[in-house]
Amino acid sequence: MDQSASEILQRLEACELELQAARGYIKALEYGLHAVIAAHPALAALAELWSHALPELADVHGAGANGAPLFDAAFQQALAGLSDHIDGAARRNSGDQPS
């Protein structure tokens, strides 16, 4: 099937719009998750649970599980950011200072 340049450009523009919408959705979820973490009544328990969930997440979704290096890198970066946020909230709640 031979597509004209304008059809390809239209598809590319549609993909770009969908990507922008997805990024906005993800960013809103990120801020919501930060609020949930900050308001969690048992931050130490949350940090403990998260530390146990990470290995399973890495096994299921990480390190080439889907064959998409960019996904893997973004996934690992997001997990690290969430881990830092959860651990930091738990430390602040317990009165510890970050190391």
PDB file of N, CA and C in Angstrom:
ATOM      1  N   MET A   1       0.864  -1.177   0.000  1.00  0.00           N
ATOM      2  CA  MET A   1       0.000   0.000   0.000  1.00  0.00           C
ATOM      3  C   MET A   1       0.903   1.230   0.000  1.00  0.00           C
ATOM      4  N   ASP A   2       0.702   2.076  -0.958  1.00  0.00           N
ATOM      5  CA  ASP A   2       1.503   3.285  -1.104  1.00  0.00           C
ATOM      6  C   ASP A   2       0.717   4.470  -0.550  1.00  0.00           C
ATOM      7  N   GLN A   3       1.283   5.126   0.434  1.00  0.00           N
ATOM      8  CA  GLN A   3       0.613   6.281   1.028  1.00  0.00           C
ATOM      9  C   GLN A   3       1.268   7.549   0.521  1.00  0.00           C
ATOM     10  N   SER A   4       0.454   8.536   0.351  1.00  0.00           N
ATOM     11  CA  SER A   4       1.006   9.825  -0.056  1.00  0.00           C
ATOM     12  C   SER A   4       1.684  10.486   1.140  1.00  0.00           C
ATOM     13  N   ALA A   5       2.525  11.452   0.845  1.00  0.00           N
ATOM     14  CA  ALA A   5       3.231  12.169   1.911  1.00  0.00           C
ATOM     15  C   ALA A   5       2.253  12.870   2.845  1.00  0.00           C
ATOM     16  N   SER A   6       1.150  13.390   2.326  1.00  0.00           N
ATOM     17  CA  SER A   6       0.192  14.089   3.190  1.00  0.00           C
ATOM     18  C   SER A   6      -0.520  13.114   4.125  1.00  0.00           C
ATOM     19  N   GLU A   7      -0.793  11.887   3.660  1.00  0.00           N
ATOM     20  CA  GLU A   7      -1.414  10.892   4.534  1.00  0.00           C
ATOM     21  C   GLU A   7      -0.460  10.496   5.661  1.00  0.00           C
ATOM     22  N   ILE A   8       0.805  10.334   5.325  1.00  0.00           N
ATOM     23  CA  ILE A   8       1.803  10.000   6.337  1.00  0.00           C
ATOM     24  C   ILE A   8       1.938  11.136   7.333  1.00  0.00           C
ATOM     25  N   LEU A   9       1.951  12.366   6.851  1.00  0.00           N
ATOM     26  CA  LEU A   9       2.042  13.528   7.730  1.00  0.00           C
ATOM     27  C   LEU A   9       0.826  13.603   8.648  1.00  0.00           C
ATOM     28  N   GLN A  10      -0.362  13.322   8.142  1.00  0.00           N
ATOM     29  CA  GLN A  10      -1.565  13.331   8.973  1.00  0.00           C
ATOM     30  C   GLN A  10      -1.479  12.268  10.067  1.00  0.00           C
ATOM     31  N   ARG A  11      -0.998  11.087   9.710  1.00  0.00           N
ATOM     32  CA  ARG A  11      -0.850  10.026  10.710  1.00  0.00           C
ATOM     33  C   ARG A  11       0.177  10.419  11.768  1.00  0.00           C
ATOM     34  N   LEU A  12       1.278  11.033  11.336  1.00  0.00           N
ATOM     35  CA  LEU A  12       2.307  11.479  12.269  1.00  0.00           C
ATOM     36  C   LEU A  12       1.763  12.545  13.214  1.00  0.00           C
ATOM     37  N   GLU A  13       1.005  13.479  12.687  1.00  0.00           N
ATOM     38  CA  GLU A  13       0.407  14.525  13.528  1.00  0.00           C
ATOM     39  C   GLU A  13      -0.591  13.923  14.513  1.00  0.00           C
ATOM     40  N   ALA A  14      -1.365  12.931  14.081  1.00  0.00           N
ATOM     41  CA  ALA A  14      -2.310  12.265  14.986  1.00  0.00           C
ATOM     42  C   ALA A  14      -1.559  11.543  16.099  1.00  0.00           C
ATOM     43  N   CYS A  15      -0.463  10.879  15.753  1.00  0.00           N
ATOM     44  CA  CYS A  15       0.350  10.199  16.760  1.00  0.00           C
ATOM     45  C   CYS A  15       0.931  11.197  17.757  1.00  0.00           C
ATOM     46  N   GLU A  16       1.368  12.342  17.251  1.00  0.00           N
ATOM     47  CA  GLU A  16       1.931  13.368  18.126  1.00  0.00           C
ATOM     48  C   GLU A  16       0.872  13.883  19.102  1.00  0.00           C
ATOM     49  N   LEU A  17      -0.347  14.090  18.627  1.00  0.00           N
ATOM     50  CA  LEU A  17      -1.424  14.540  19.509  1.00  0.00           C
ATOM     51  C   LEU A  17      -1.747  13.489  20.567  1.00  0.00           C
ATOM     52  N   GLU A  18      -1.786  12.238  20.161  1.00  0.00           N
ATOM     53  CA  GLU A  18      -2.043  11.170  21.121  1.00  0.00           C
ATOM     54  C   GLU A  18      -0.927  11.086  22.157  1.00  0.00           C
ATOM     55  N   LEU A  19       0.307  11.264  21.729  1.00  0.00           N
ATOM     56  CA  LEU A  19       1.439  11.246  22.650  1.00  0.00           C
ATOM     57  C   LEU A  19       1.355  12.403  23.642  1.00  0.00           C
ATOM     58  N   GLN A  20       0.999  13.583  23.173  1.00  0.00           N
ATOM     59  CA  GLN A  20       0.846  14.733  24.068  1.00  0.00           C
ATOM     60  C   GLN A  20      -0.248  14.481  25.092  1.00  0.00           C
ATOM     61  N   ALA A  21      -1.362  13.890  24.644  1.00  0.00           N
ATOM     62  CA  ALA A  21      -2.455  13.583  25.562  1.00  0.00           C
ATOM     63  C   ALA A  21      -2.008  12.555  26.605  1.00  0.00           C
ATOM     64  N   ALA A  22      -1.288  11.533  26.172  1.00  0.00           N
ATOM     65  CA  ALA A  22      -0.807  10.506  27.097  1.00  0.00           C
ATOM     66  C   ALA A  22       0.172  11.100  28.111  1.00  0.00           C
ATOM     67  N   ARG A  23       1.053  11.974  27.655  1.00  0.00           N
ATOM     68  CA  ARG A  23       2.007  12.616  28.567  1.00  0.00           C
ATOM     69  C   ARG A  23       1.278  13.458  29.610  1.00  0.00           C
ATOM     70  N   GLY A  24       0.243  14.182  29.184  1.00  0.00           N
ATOM     71  CA  GLY A  24      -0.545  14.971  30.130  1.00  0.00           C
ATOM     72  C   GLY A  24      -1.242  14.098  31.158  1.00  0.00           C
ATOM     73  N   TYR A  25      -1.789  12.993  30.707  1.00  0.00           N
ATOM     74  CA  TYR A  25      -2.462  12.051  31.595  1.00  0.00           C
ATOM     75  C   TYR A  25      -1.472  11.477  32.608  1.00  0.00           C
ATOM     76  N   ILE A  26      -0.314  11.063  32.137  1.00  0.00           N
ATOM     77  CA  ILE A  26       0.709  10.488  33.014  1.00  0.00           C
ATOM     78  C   ILE A  26       1.198  11.519  34.023  1.00  0.00           C
ATOM     79  N   LYS A  27       1.395  12.751  33.585  1.00  0.00           N
ATOM     80  CA  LYS A  27       1.860  13.803  34.498  1.00  0.00           C
ATOM     81  C   LYS A  27       0.821  14.061  35.586  1.00  0.00           C
ATOM     82  N   ALA A  28      -0.469  14.073  35.219  1.00  0.00           N
ATOM     83  CA  ALA A  28      -1.519  14.254  36.221  1.00  0.00           C
ATOM     84  C   ALA A  28      -1.522  13.102  37.221  1.00  0.00           C
ATOM     85  N   LEU A  29      -1.341  11.865  36.732  1.00  0.00           N
ATOM     86  CA  LEU A  29      -1.262  10.718  37.635  1.00  0.00           C
ATOM     87  C   LEU A  29      -0.057  10.824  38.561  1.00  0.00           C
ATOM     88  N   GLU A  30       1.052  11.307  38.025  1.00  0.00           N
ATOM     89  CA  GLU A  30       2.257  11.477  38.835  1.00  0.00           C
ATOM     90  C   GLU A  30       2.005  12.439  40.000  1.00  0.00           C
ATOM     91  N   TYR A  31       1.394  13.587  39.710  1.00  0.00           N
ATOM     92  CA  TYR A  31       1.110  14.546  40.780  1.00  0.00           C
ATOM     93  C   TYR A  31       0.103  13.986  41.778  1.00  0.00           C
ATOM     94  N   GLY A  32      -0.885  13.268  41.285  1.00  0.00           N
ATOM     95  CA  GLY A  32      -1.846  12.635  42.180  1.00  0.00           C
ATOM     96  C   GLY A  32      -1.188  11.608  43.078  1.00  0.00           C
ATOM     97  N   LEU A  33      -0.275  10.832  42.512  1.00  0.00           N
ATOM     98  CA  LEU A  33       0.436   9.828  43.293  1.00  0.00           C
ATOM     99  C   LEU A  33       1.309  10.485  44.357  1.00  0.00           C
ATOM    100  N   HIS A  34       1.939  11.592  44.017  1.00  0.00           N
ATOM    101  CA  HIS A  34       2.745  12.319  45.009  1.00  0.00           C
ATOM    102  C   HIS A  34       1.866  12.789  46.167  1.00  0.00           C
ATOM    103  N   ALA A  35       0.659  13.250  45.864  1.00  0.00           N
ATOM    104  CA  ALA A  35      -0.253  13.687  46.922  1.00  0.00           C
ATOM    105  C   ALA A  35      -0.680  12.515  47.790  1.00  0.00           C
ATOM    106  N   VAL A  36      -0.956  11.372  47.165  1.00  0.00           N
ATOM    107  CA  VAL A  36      -1.350  10.186  47.925  1.00  0.00           C
ATOM    108  C   VAL A  36      -0.212   9.739  48.839  1.00  0.00           C
ATOM    109  N   ILE A  37       1.010   9.747  48.319  1.00  0.00           N
ATOM    110  CA  ILE A  37       2.163   9.372  49.141  1.00  0.00           C
ATOM    111  C   ILE A  37       2.295  10.328  50.324  1.00  0.00           C
ATOM    112  N   ALA A  38       2.214  11.617  50.063  1.00  0.00           N
ATOM    113  CA  ALA A  38       2.365  12.613  51.129  1.00  0.00           C
ATOM    114  C   ALA A  38       1.307  12.458  52.211  1.00  0.00           C
ATOM    115  N   ALA A  39       0.106  12.032  51.840  1.00  0.00           N
ATOM    116  CA  ALA A  39      -0.991  11.930  52.796  1.00  0.00           C
ATOM    117  C   ALA A  39      -1.136  10.527  53.390  1.00  0.00           C
ATOM    118  N   HIS A  40      -0.267   9.614  53.006  1.00  0.00           N
ATOM    119  CA  HIS A  40      -0.396   8.235  53.491  1.00  0.00           C
ATOM    120  C   HIS A  40      -0.211   8.190  55.004  1.00  0.00           C
ATOM    121  N   PRO A  41      -1.098   7.494  55.700  1.00  0.00           N
ATOM    122  CA  PRO A  41      -1.022   7.497  57.164  1.00  0.00           C
ATOM    123  C   PRO A  41       0.097   6.623  57.746  1.00  0.00           C
ATOM    124  N   ALA A  42       0.655   5.719  56.939  1.00  0.00           N
ATOM    125  CA  ALA A  42       1.707   4.822  57.456  1.00  0.00           C
ATOM    126  C   ALA A  42       2.840   4.771  56.435  1.00  0.00           C
ATOM    127  N   LEU A  43       3.618   5.834  56.392  1.00  0.00           N
ATOM    128  CA  LEU A  43       4.661   5.952  55.367  1.00  0.00           C
ATOM    129  C   LEU A  43       5.747   4.890  55.498  1.00  0.00           C
ATOM    130  N   ALA A  44       6.077   4.495  56.710  1.00  0.00           N
ATOM    131  CA  ALA A  44       7.086   3.447  56.888  1.00  0.00           C
ATOM    132  C   ALA A  44       6.585   2.131  56.298  1.00  0.00           C
ATOM    133  N   ALA A  45       5.321   1.822  56.520  1.00  0.00           N
ATOM    134  CA  ALA A  45       4.733   0.599  55.956  1.00  0.00           C
ATOM    135  C   ALA A  45       4.670   0.685  54.430  1.00  0.00           C
ATOM    136  N   LEU A  46       4.357   1.850  53.916  1.00  0.00           N
ATOM    137  CA  LEU A  46       4.338   2.044  52.463  1.00  0.00           C
ATOM    138  C   LEU A  46       5.723   1.831  51.882  1.00  0.00           C
ATOM    139  N   ALA A  47       6.746   2.388  52.512  1.00  0.00           N
ATOM    140  CA  ALA A  47       8.118   2.221  52.040  1.00  0.00           C
ATOM    141  C   ALA A  47       8.533   0.752  52.080  1.00  0.00           C
ATOM    142  N   GLU A  48       8.145   0.050  53.112  1.00  0.00           N
ATOM    143  CA  GLU A  48       8.457  -1.383  53.229  1.00  0.00           C
ATOM    144  C   GLU A  48       7.761  -2.174  52.122  1.00  0.00           C
ATOM    145  N   LEU A  49       6.494  -1.915  51.915  1.00  0.00           N
ATOM    146  CA  LEU A  49       5.745  -2.587  50.853  1.00  0.00           C
ATOM    147  C   LEU A  49       6.371  -2.310  49.487  1.00  0.00           C
ATOM    148  N   TRP A  50       6.714  -1.058  49.237  1.00  0.00           N
ATOM    149  CA  TRP A  50       7.314  -0.671  47.955  1.00  0.00           C
ATOM    150  C   TRP A  50       8.639  -1.403  47.748  1.00  0.00           C
ATOM    151  N   SER A  51       9.441  -1.513  48.801  1.00  0.00           N
ATOM    152  CA  SER A  51      10.733  -2.190  48.660  1.00  0.00           C
ATOM    153  C   SER A  51      10.557  -3.664  48.308  1.00  0.00           C
ATOM    154  N   HIS A  52       9.463  -4.267  48.731  1.00  0.00           N
ATOM    155  CA  HIS A  52       9.193  -5.665  48.392  1.00  0.00           C
ATOM    156  C   HIS A  52       8.568  -5.796  47.006  1.00  0.00           C
ATOM    157  N   ALA A  53       7.856  -4.785  46.557  1.00  0.00           N
ATOM    158  CA  ALA A  53       7.213  -4.830  45.240  1.00  0.00           C
ATOM    159  C   ALA A  53       8.201  -4.584  44.102  1.00  0.00           C
ATOM    160  N   LEU A  54       9.250  -3.813  44.352  1.00  0.00           N
ATOM    161  CA  LEU A  54      10.198  -3.458  43.287  1.00  0.00           C
ATOM    162  C   LEU A  54      10.801  -4.651  42.555  1.00  0.00           C
ATOM    163  N   PRO A  55      11.283  -5.672  43.253  1.00  0.00           N
ATOM    164  CA  PRO A  55      11.870  -6.797  42.516  1.00  0.00           C
ATOM    165  C   PRO A  55      10.873  -7.472  41.570  1.00  0.00           C
ATOM    166  N   GLU A  56       9.635  -7.610  42.002  1.00  0.00           N
ATOM    167  CA  GLU A  56       8.625  -8.215  41.144  1.00  0.00           C
ATOM    168  C   GLU A  56       8.335  -7.343  39.925  1.00  0.00           C
ATOM    169  N   LEU A  57       8.249  -6.038  40.151  1.00  0.00           N
ATOM    170  CA  LEU A  57       8.031  -5.125  39.033  1.00  0.00           C
ATOM    171  C   LEU A  57       9.165  -5.220  38.022  1.00  0.00           C
ATOM    172  N   ALA A  58      10.377  -5.271  38.529  1.00  0.00           N
ATOM    173  CA  ALA A  58      11.542  -5.364  37.654  1.00  0.00           C
ATOM    174  C   ALA A  58      11.527  -6.674  36.876  1.00  0.00           C
ATOM    175  N   ASP A  59      11.116  -7.762  37.517  1.00  0.00           N
ATOM    176  CA  ASP A  59      11.058  -9.060  36.834  1.00  0.00           C
ATOM    177  C   ASP A  59      10.009  -9.071  35.726  1.00  0.00           C
ATOM    178  N   VAL A  60       8.864  -8.495  36.002  1.00  0.00           N
ATOM    179  CA  VAL A  60       7.752  -8.541  35.047  1.00  0.00           C
ATOM    180  C   VAL A  60       7.928  -7.547  33.908  1.00  0.00           C
ATOM    181  N   HIS A  61       8.370  -6.331  34.219  1.00  0.00           N
ATOM    182  CA  HIS A  61       8.375  -5.262  33.220  1.00  0.00           C
ATOM    183  C   HIS A  61       9.744  -4.729  32.845  1.00  0.00           C
ATOM    184  N   GLY A  62      10.749  -5.027  33.613  1.00  0.00           N
ATOM    185  CA  GLY A  62      12.034  -4.370  33.407  1.00  0.00           C
ATOM    186  C   GLY A  62      13.022  -5.175  32.596  1.00  0.00           C
ATOM    187  N   ALA A  63      14.174  -4.563  32.390  1.00  0.00           N
ATOM    188  CA  ALA A  63      15.353  -5.185  31.778  1.00  0.00           C
ATOM    189  C   ALA A  63      15.047  -5.994  30.532  1.00  0.00           C
ATOM    190  N   GLY A  64      14.458  -5.345  29.557  1.00  0.00           N
ATOM    191  CA  GLY A  64      14.251  -5.993  28.265  1.00  0.00           C
ATOM    192  C   GLY A  64      13.041  -6.897  28.182  1.00  0.00           C
ATOM    193  N   ALA A  65      12.162  -6.870  29.175  1.00  0.00           N
ATOM    194  CA  ALA A  65      11.002  -7.755  29.175  1.00  0.00           C
ATOM    195  C   ALA A  65      10.103  -7.528  27.966  1.00  0.00           C
ATOM    196  N   ASN A  66      10.061  -6.299  27.471  1.00  0.00           N
ATOM    197  CA  ASN A  66       9.191  -6.028  26.328  1.00  0.00           C
ATOM    198  C   ASN A  66       9.982  -5.698  25.062  1.00  0.00           C
ATOM    199  N   GLY A  67      11.287  -5.749  25.134  1.00  0.00           N
ATOM    200  CA  GLY A  67      12.102  -5.509  23.953  1.00  0.00           C
ATOM    201  C   GLY A  67      12.155  -4.074  23.480  1.00  0.00           C
ATOM    202  N   ALA A  68      11.812  -3.132  24.338  1.00  0.00           N
ATOM    203  CA  ALA A  68      11.817  -1.721  23.957  1.00  0.00           C
ATOM    204  C   ALA A  68      12.746  -0.956  24.908  1.00  0.00           C
ATOM    205  N   PRO A  69      13.967  -0.679  24.475  1.00  0.00           N
ATOM    206  CA  PRO A  69      14.939  -0.024  25.368  1.00  0.00           C
ATOM    207  C   PRO A  69      14.471   1.315  25.919  1.00  0.00           C
ATOM    208  N   LEU A  70      13.764   2.108  25.133  1.00  0.00           N
ATOM    209  CA  LEU A  70      13.295   3.398  25.619  1.00  0.00           C
ATOM    210  C   LEU A  70      12.258   3.219  26.720  1.00  0.00           C
ATOM    211  N   PHE A  71      11.364   2.262  26.542  1.00  0.00           N
ATOM    212  CA  PHE A  71      10.390   1.953  27.593  1.00  0.00           C
ATOM    213  C   PHE A  71      11.125   1.535  28.861  1.00  0.00           C
ATOM    214  N   ASP A  72      12.091   0.625  28.717  1.00  0.00           N
ATOM    215  CA  ASP A  72      12.842   0.133  29.874  1.00  0.00           C
ATOM    216  C   ASP A  72      13.516   1.266  30.626  1.00  0.00           C
ATOM    217  N   ALA A  73      14.146   2.170  29.899  1.00  0.00           N
ATOM    218  CA  ALA A  73      14.841   3.288  30.539  1.00  0.00           C
ATOM    219  C   ALA A  73      13.857   4.194  31.269  1.00  0.00           C
ATOM    220  N   ALA A  74      12.742   4.519  30.631  1.00  0.00           N
ATOM    221  CA  ALA A  74      11.738   5.381  31.262  1.00  0.00           C
ATOM    222  C   ALA A  74      11.108   4.688  32.463  1.00  0.00           C
ATOM    223  N   PHE A  75      10.867   3.390  32.333  1.00  0.00           N
ATOM    224  CA  PHE A  75      10.275   2.614  33.422  1.00  0.00           C
ATOM    225  C   PHE A  75      11.200   2.610  34.638  1.00  0.00           C
ATOM    226  N   GLN A  76      12.472   2.343  34.413  1.00  0.00           N
ATOM    227  CA  GLN A  76      13.444   2.328  35.503  1.00  0.00           C
ATOM    228  C   GLN A  76      13.583   3.709  36.150  1.00  0.00           C
ATOM    229  N   GLN A  77      13.570   4.748  35.322  1.00  0.00           N
ATOM    230  CA  GLN A  77      13.666   6.110  35.848  1.00  0.00           C
ATOM    231  C   GLN A  77      12.448   6.438  36.705  1.00  0.00           C
ATOM    232  N   ALA A  78      11.266   6.045  36.252  1.00  0.00           N
ATOM    233  CA  ALA A  78      10.046   6.315  37.017  1.00  0.00           C
ATOM    234  C   ALA A  78      10.046   5.544  38.335  1.00  0.00           C
ATOM    235  N   LEU A  79      10.467   4.275  38.295  1.00  0.00           N
ATOM    236  CA  LEU A  79      10.536   3.498  39.537  1.00  0.00           C
ATOM    237  C   LEU A  79      11.517   4.119  40.522  1.00  0.00           C
ATOM    238  N   ALA A  80      12.661   4.557  40.022  1.00  0.00           N
ATOM    239  CA  ALA A  80      13.653   5.192  40.897  1.00  0.00           C
ATOM    240  C   ALA A  80      13.090   6.481  41.494  1.00  0.00           C
ATOM    241  N   GLY A  81      12.402   7.273  40.687  1.00  0.00           N
ATOM    242  CA  GLY A  81      11.806   8.508  41.187  1.00  0.00           C
ATOM    243  C   GLY A  81      10.752   8.238  42.243  1.00  0.00           C
ATOM    244  N   LEU A  82       9.906   7.245  42.013  1.00  0.00           N
ATOM    245  CA  LEU A  82       8.897   6.889  43.007  1.00  0.00           C
ATOM    246  C   LEU A  82       9.551   6.376  44.287  1.00  0.00           C
ATOM    247  N   SER A  83      10.595   5.574  44.131  1.00  0.00           N
ATOM    248  CA  SER A  83      11.302   5.061  45.304  1.00  0.00           C
ATOM    249  C   SER A  83      11.879   6.208  46.124  1.00  0.00           C
ATOM    250  N   ASP A  84      12.514   7.151  45.458  1.00  0.00           N
ATOM    251  CA  ASP A  84      13.070   8.317  46.161  1.00  0.00           C
ATOM    252  C   ASP A  84      11.978   9.099  46.872  1.00  0.00           C
ATOM    253  N   HIS A  85      10.858   9.276  46.198  1.00  0.00           N
ATOM    254  CA  HIS A  85       9.760  10.049  46.783  1.00  0.00           C
ATOM    255  C   HIS A  85       9.184   9.336  48.011  1.00  0.00           C
ATOM    256  N   ILE A  86       8.964   8.044  47.887  1.00  0.00           N
ATOM    257  CA  ILE A  86       8.412   7.268  49.013  1.00  0.00           C
ATOM    258  C   ILE A  86       9.394   7.233  50.171  1.00  0.00           C
ATOM    259  N   ASP A  87      10.655   6.932  49.879  1.00  0.00           N
ATOM    260  CA  ASP A  87      11.663   6.864  50.947  1.00  0.00           C
ATOM    261  C   ASP A  87      11.855   8.221  51.616  1.00  0.00           C
ATOM    262  N   GLY A  88      11.873   9.277  50.819  1.00  0.00           N
ATOM    263  CA  GLY A  88      12.032  10.616  51.378  1.00  0.00           C
ATOM    264  C   GLY A  88      10.872  10.989  52.283  1.00  0.00           C
ATOM    265  N   ALA A  89       9.652  10.664  51.860  1.00  0.00           N
ATOM    266  CA  ALA A  89       8.483  10.958  52.686  1.00  0.00           C
ATOM    267  C   ALA A  89       8.531  10.165  53.989  1.00  0.00           C
ATOM    268  N   ALA A  90       8.955   8.906  53.900  1.00  0.00           N
ATOM    269  CA  ALA A  90       9.039   8.080  55.110  1.00  0.00           C
ATOM    270  C   ALA A  90      10.107   8.621  56.064  1.00  0.00           C
ATOM    271  N   ARG A  91      11.254   9.049  55.510  1.00  0.00           N
ATOM    272  CA  ARG A  91      12.311   9.621  56.367  1.00  0.00           C
ATOM    273  C   ARG A  91      11.845  10.908  57.033  1.00  0.00           C
ATOM    274  N   ARG A  92      11.219  11.780  56.255  1.00  0.00           N
ATOM    275  CA  ARG A  92      10.734  13.042  56.829  1.00  0.00           C
ATOM    276  C   ARG A  92       9.701  12.777  57.917  1.00  0.00           C
ATOM    277  N   ASN A  93       8.856  11.813  57.704  1.00  0.00           N
ATOM    278  CA  ASN A  93       7.819  11.487  58.667  1.00  0.00           C
ATOM    279  C   ASN A  93       8.413  10.922  59.963  1.00  0.00           C
ATOM    280  N   SER A  94       9.516  10.190  59.813  1.00  0.00           N
ATOM    281  CA  SER A  94      10.132   9.601  61.014  1.00  0.00           C
ATOM    282  C   SER A  94      11.093  10.560  61.693  1.00  0.00           C
ATOM    283  N   GLY A  95      11.341  11.709  61.070  1.00  0.00           N
ATOM    284  CA  GLY A  95      12.228  12.700  61.646  1.00  0.00           C
ATOM    285  C   GLY A  95      13.674  12.535  61.232  1.00  0.00           C
ATOM    286  N   ASP A  96      13.967  11.508  60.414  1.00  0.00           N
ATOM    287  CA  ASP A  96      15.342  11.294  59.930  1.00  0.00           C
ATOM    288  C   ASP A  96      15.662  12.302  58.846  1.00  0.00           C
ATOM    289  N   GLN A  97      16.932  12.625  58.751  1.00  0.00           N
ATOM    290  CA  GLN A  97      17.412  13.499  57.685  1.00  0.00           C
ATOM    291  C   GLN A  97      17.953  12.634  56.564  1.00  0.00           C
ATOM    292  N   PRO A  98      17.803  13.098  55.287  1.00  0.00           N
ATOM    293  CA  PRO A  98      18.351  12.319  54.183  1.00  0.00           C
ATOM    294  C   PRO A  98      19.851  12.189  54.294  1.00  0.00           C
ATOM    295  N   SER A  99      20.368  11.044  53.842  1.00  0.00           N
ATOM    296  CA  SER A  99      21.818  10.820  53.920  1.00  0.00           C
ATOM    297  C   SER A  99      22.521  11.311  52.703  1.00  0.00           C
TER     298      SER A  99
END
